[in-house]
Amino acid sequence: MGGYIFEAINTIGKAIIRDKQMLTDLDAAIGDGDHGINMARGFEAVQAKMQALEAETDIGKVMKTIGMTLISSVGGASGPLYGTAFLRAAGPSQGKTKLDTDTASLMLAAAITGIKERGKAIRGEKTMLDALEPAYDAFMEGAKVNKTVIECLELACNAAQEGVEFTKTIAATKGRASYLGERSIGHQDAGATSSYIMLHALLEFLRGNN
Amino acid sequence: MVGVVIVSHSQKVAEGIREMALQMANPSQQIIAAGGMDDGSIGTDAFKVSEAIVLANTGDGVAVLVDLGSAVLSTETAFDFLDDELRAKVKIADAPILEGAISAVVEASLGSSLSAVIATAEGARTLNKC
């Protein structure tokens, strides 16, 4: 058994690997059909790297390792996007060993900014941002009224899930799905879904470790 | 001489384009293929791209030719791993990858500047084929 952050990442990785086929099927409908396979390959590489970091308690160091590993192992657009997100999240979590609301909100904000800059995307384009930005807003609503990090993350997960549903109603203008234009309407975005899966896995981990 | 890096999701595509471009190249020119993932699968790897850029640079900068979507994202991510001096001398050409690479190599072989190489590569977009 590793430490807190080791187990948290392990839980997230397992969730992505478990839902590999679902993510790939979602992507196959409107993209190039590799999102689940790519993300699973990325998190398998992360798990292998994490073995050496089992005793690491600094969340920032772990975030950096995850970012670098995803960039070099995912292959699709989600590699640089999520890789950049984790690298950026490493900044505010440097030296931290537990997720408090302040740290988590700063990490989420930095990650989202990274994704927006890397992907030159905004909310409403049928991407992971359609799950992550509402999640961040909901998290901050909770933080404002001094809810616990778990309560804030519950709000964030609900908002992310609604965001995933929302992606079914809009057309893609970014990524491979944009080639389909209006025909992408009716399909759920795979990137928004993987973002939701990660947030939800983190919530489950925190609930189990509270 | 400006170096050229070819970034494709497929290792074979990147190497094939390099092979064609080499026919037009000056022997001292650096043309580096950065295609696919380490295990040979389809994808782009920002670290592979940043290593290729370092190899391709002989001091005059590097023009990067890319294929689809994540090739651009991976190349821009690769820029984050370069030192400031080199980062200022690397540019992605908004050009078709094969025609752009060959045009870039020809322009670079004449000893042209990075901006001229990029402009020529981007001009390949309007080449008529029939």
XYZ file of C-alpha atoms in Angstrom:
340
model
C 0.000 0.000 0.000
C 1.347 3.365 -0.986
C 0.517 6.750 0.413
C -2.432 9.087 -0.048
C -1.478 10.593 -3.381
C -0.258 7.248 -4.735
C -3.625 5.664 -3.984
C -5.553 8.651 -5.342
C -3.776 8.428 -8.692
C -4.160 4.676 -8.712
C -7.924 5.054 -8.289
C -8.112 7.555 -11.157
C -5.980 5.346 -13.410
C -8.093 2.278 -12.656
C -11.279 4.165 -13.509
C -9.904 5.280 -16.874
C -8.652 1.773 -17.670
C -11.997 0.271 -16.570
C -13.920 2.641 -18.891
C -11.493 2.322 -21.791
C -13.996 0.668 -24.126
C -16.773 3.151 -23.357
C -14.468 6.111 -24.067
C -13.264 4.520 -27.276
C -16.852 3.840 -28.396
C -17.842 7.453 -27.708
C -14.855 8.664 -29.700
C -15.487 6.206 -32.534
C -18.913 7.775 -33.120
C -17.561 11.241 -33.899
C -13.762 11.107 -33.743
C -10.949 8.730 -34.544
C -11.970 6.135 -31.990
C -8.832 5.998 -29.926
C -9.560 8.080 -26.841
C -10.093 5.169 -24.453
C -7.179 3.162 -25.809
C -4.894 6.205 -25.673
C -5.948 7.254 -22.180
C -5.631 3.710 -20.855
C -2.152 3.438 -22.353
C -1.285 6.753 -20.712
C -2.508 5.696 -17.286
C -0.852 2.292 -17.567
C 2.394 4.187 -18.149
C 1.531 6.435 -15.187
C 0.948 3.411 -12.955
C 4.314 1.978 -13.960
C 6.032 5.301 -13.153
C 4.125 5.576 -9.883
C 5.608 2.328 -8.580
C 8.859 4.225 -8.099
C 6.979 7.075 -6.415
C 5.030 4.928 -3.979
C 6.490 6.735 -0.995
C 6.210 10.210 -2.559
C 3.929 12.497 -0.585
C 4.436 15.763 -2.482
C 1.363 16.125 -4.696
C 3.181 18.592 -6.954
C 5.963 16.142 -7.747
C 3.443 13.429 -8.556
C 1.414 15.800 -10.762
C 4.573 16.647 -12.696
C 5.412 12.982 -13.260
C 1.869 12.276 -14.432
C 1.940 15.222 -16.838
C 5.242 14.218 -18.403
C 4.148 10.578 -18.652
C 0.815 11.395 -20.319
C 2.535 13.698 -22.821
C 4.916 10.936 -23.893
C 2.542 7.979 -23.856
C -1.002 8.982 -24.836
C -0.416 9.786 -28.503
C -3.648 11.611 -29.319
C -4.597 15.206 -28.592
C -5.562 14.251 -25.051
C -1.862 13.585 -24.302
C -0.644 17.181 -24.639
C -3.949 18.485 -23.245
C -4.170 16.386 -20.079
C -0.366 16.348 -19.830
C -0.309 20.142 -19.783
C -3.202 20.139 -17.294
C -1.310 17.941 -14.819
C 1.939 19.886 -15.324
C 0.119 23.133 -14.564
C -1.622 21.565 -11.544
C 1.846 20.754 -10.214
C 2.478 24.454 -9.533
C -0.059 25.151 -6.788
C 0.320 21.669 -5.283
C 4.096 21.842 -4.903
C 4.977 20.813 -1.349
C 1.375 19.883 -0.456
C 0.591 16.423 0.848
C -3.194 16.691 1.299
C -5.893 18.152 -0.891
C -7.565 21.072 0.840
C -10.169 23.218 -0.907
C -7.728 26.041 -1.630
C -5.132 23.762 -3.190
C -7.698 21.755 -5.152
C -9.337 24.879 -6.573
C -5.984 26.370 -7.583
C -4.970 23.076 -9.209
C -8.231 22.859 -11.129
C -7.966 26.480 -12.261
C -4.352 26.027 -13.413
C -5.231 22.791 -15.224
C -8.157 24.404 -17.047
C -6.063 27.410 -18.075
C -3.441 25.003 -19.428
C -6.003 23.073 -21.465
C -7.502 26.280 -22.866
C -4.109 27.640 -23.893
C -2.889 24.366 -25.375
C -6.101 23.559 -27.218
C -6.996 27.189 -28.051
C -10.490 26.184 -27.030
C -13.295 27.670 -24.984
C -16.362 26.239 -23.291
C -19.161 25.288 -25.674
C -17.036 23.610 -28.332
C -17.804 20.048 -27.253
C -14.541 19.341 -25.451
C -13.297 18.404 -21.991
C -13.750 22.060 -21.041
C -17.520 21.557 -21.122
C -17.134 19.242 -18.134
C -14.204 20.941 -16.400
C -15.305 24.575 -16.410
C -18.755 23.937 -14.890
C -17.017 21.619 -12.415
C -14.662 24.405 -11.406
C -17.510 26.926 -11.054
C -19.471 24.506 -8.869
C -16.390 23.722 -6.795
C -15.872 27.453 -6.158
C -19.530 27.922 -5.186
C -18.985 25.280 -2.534
C -15.655 26.729 -1.446
C -17.241 30.162 -1.008
C -19.604 28.822 1.655
C -16.826 26.852 3.340
C -17.896 23.379 2.318
C -15.339 20.585 2.730
C -13.194 19.504 -0.192
C -15.351 16.380 -0.572
C -18.567 18.412 -0.629
C -17.062 20.812 -3.155
C -15.950 17.904 -5.307
C -19.458 16.400 -5.131
C -20.850 19.655 -6.516
C -18.105 19.675 -9.128
C -18.856 16.101 -10.209
C -22.560 16.825 -10.580
C -21.771 19.878 -12.686
C -19.282 17.890 -14.777
C -21.899 15.215 -15.387
C -24.376 17.871 -16.542
C -21.603 19.256 -18.723
C -21.115 15.850 -20.316
C -24.870 15.698 -21.020
C -24.693 19.205 -22.489
C -22.043 18.072 -25.002
C -24.720 15.884 -26.625
C -26.645 19.012 -27.617
C -23.879 20.932 -29.367
C -21.751 20.567 -32.488
C -17.997 20.121 -32.270
C -15.772 22.864 -33.599
C -12.490 21.478 -32.271
C -10.639 18.266 -32.965
C -11.451 15.418 -35.293
C -15.172 15.630 -34.437
C -15.313 19.078 -36.042
C -15.008 17.403 -39.454
C -18.502 16.069 -38.802
C -19.924 19.490 -37.925
C -23.659 19.329 -37.213
C -23.587 15.539 -37.473
C -21.708 15.488 -34.163
C -24.867 16.699 -32.390
C -26.510 13.923 -30.391
C -23.193 12.366 -29.424
C -21.521 12.735 -26.069
C -17.967 14.085 -26.095
C -15.343 11.537 -25.118
C -12.948 14.117 -23.640
C -15.625 15.637 -21.409
C -16.467 12.098 -20.316
C -12.887 11.200 -19.392
C -12.642 14.449 -17.407
C -15.792 13.505 -15.514
C -14.466 9.979 -14.886
C -11.264 11.387 -13.364
C -13.080 13.864 -11.123
C -15.529 11.179 -10.027
C -12.734 8.700 -9.282
C -11.001 11.318 -7.147
C -14.241 11.918 -5.260
C -14.699 8.185 -4.648
C -11.129 7.978 -3.373
C -11.593 10.925 -1.007
C -14.874 9.495 0.286
C -13.170 6.187 1.014
C -10.291 7.883 2.793
C -12.130 10.402 4.864
C 20.921 26.103 -42.802
C 17.336 25.884 -41.510
C 16.468 22.384 -40.329
C 13.199 20.622 -41.061
C 11.225 18.362 -38.714
C 8.370 16.211 -39.990
C 5.707 15.359 -37.401
C 3.161 12.736 -38.374
C 0.959 10.358 -36.403
C 2.570 7.602 -38.411
C 6.258 6.800 -38.183
C 6.102 5.448 -41.730
C 4.542 8.640 -43.079
C 7.162 10.823 -41.376
C 10.014 8.646 -42.607
C 8.531 8.376 -46.094
C 8.227 12.142 -46.403
C 11.780 12.528 -45.140
C 12.954 10.047 -47.753
C 11.272 12.047 -50.533
C 12.513 15.381 -49.185
C 16.087 14.089 -48.977
C 16.161 13.779 -52.765
C 15.965 17.563 -52.984
C 18.207 18.300 -50.028
C 21.691 19.622 -49.565
C 23.846 16.857 -48.015
C 24.575 19.039 -44.985
C 20.887 19.652 -44.293
C 19.130 18.286 -41.224
C 15.753 16.698 -41.970
C 14.404 14.741 -39.015
C 11.330 12.510 -38.931
C 9.356 12.488 -35.673
C 6.498 10.124 -36.340
C 4.402 7.802 -34.222
C 4.934 6.646 -30.673
C 7.943 4.875 -29.164
C 6.215 1.503 -29.486
C 5.501 2.144 -33.163
C 1.808 2.838 -32.658
C -0.094 5.746 -34.217
C 0.182 9.011 -32.324
C 2.415 11.988 -31.698
C 4.907 12.330 -28.862
C 5.966 15.804 -27.737
C 9.279 14.533 -26.368
C 10.136 12.852 -29.647
C 9.342 16.141 -31.397
C 11.465 18.239 -29.040
C 14.424 15.863 -29.510
C 13.967 16.105 -33.287
C 13.945 19.909 -33.145
C 17.188 19.929 -31.145
C 18.782 17.544 -33.670
C 17.531 19.538 -36.665
C 18.848 22.860 -35.430
C 22.286 23.828 -36.671
C 21.910 27.417 -35.518
C 19.566 28.865 -38.126
C 16.303 27.540 -36.727
C 13.859 24.800 -37.545
C 10.689 24.607 -39.630
C 8.204 21.992 -38.415
C 5.755 20.339 -40.802
C 2.795 18.622 -39.142
C -0.143 16.463 -40.164
C -3.429 16.574 -38.221
C -4.758 17.952 -34.916
C -2.671 16.509 -32.147
C 0.510 16.835 -34.210
C 0.074 20.574 -33.706
C -0.683 20.206 -29.984
C 2.293 17.899 -29.464
C 4.615 20.234 -31.362
C 3.457 23.235 -29.332
C 3.953 21.174 -26.178
C 7.427 20.239 -27.430
C 8.240 23.964 -27.630
C 7.773 24.115 -23.833
C 10.733 21.744 -23.434
C 13.156 23.776 -25.564
C 15.510 26.406 -24.211
C 14.424 29.996 -24.878
C 17.020 30.597 -27.562
C 15.922 27.633 -29.657
C 12.225 28.225 -28.973
C 12.540 31.630 -30.598
C 13.871 29.971 -33.767
C 11.259 27.262 -34.328
C 8.051 27.628 -36.249
C 5.202 25.391 -37.381
C 4.357 25.780 -41.073
C 0.633 25.985 -41.809
C 1.124 23.808 -44.852
C 0.294 20.396 -46.319
C 2.827 18.062 -44.768
C 4.330 16.408 -47.854
C 4.306 19.297 -50.324
C 5.243 21.668 -47.508
C 8.187 19.558 -46.404
C 9.624 19.325 -49.883
C 9.151 23.057 -50.496
C 10.722 23.850 -47.126
C 13.709 21.624 -47.797
C 14.322 23.197 -51.201
C 14.070 26.728 -49.785
C 16.299 25.847 -46.828
C 18.908 24.264 -49.109
C 19.387 27.690 -50.710
C 20.445 29.051 -47.334
C 17.242 31.058 -46.818
C 16.050 32.386 -43.467
C 13.494 30.590 -41.290
C 10.747 33.032 -42.251
C 11.448 32.475 -45.953
C 11.421 28.692 -45.474
C 8.098 28.875 -43.633
C 6.581 31.166 -46.275
C 7.642 28.813 -49.080
C 6.260 25.804 -47.233
C 2.957 27.598 -46.700
C 2.913 28.562 -50.377
C 2.758 24.828 -51.187
C -0.897 24.997 -50.193
C -1.739 26.589 -53.514
C 0.251 24.257 -55.779
C -1.969 23.025 -58.573
C -1.895 19.337 -59.369
C -4.202 19.267 -62.342
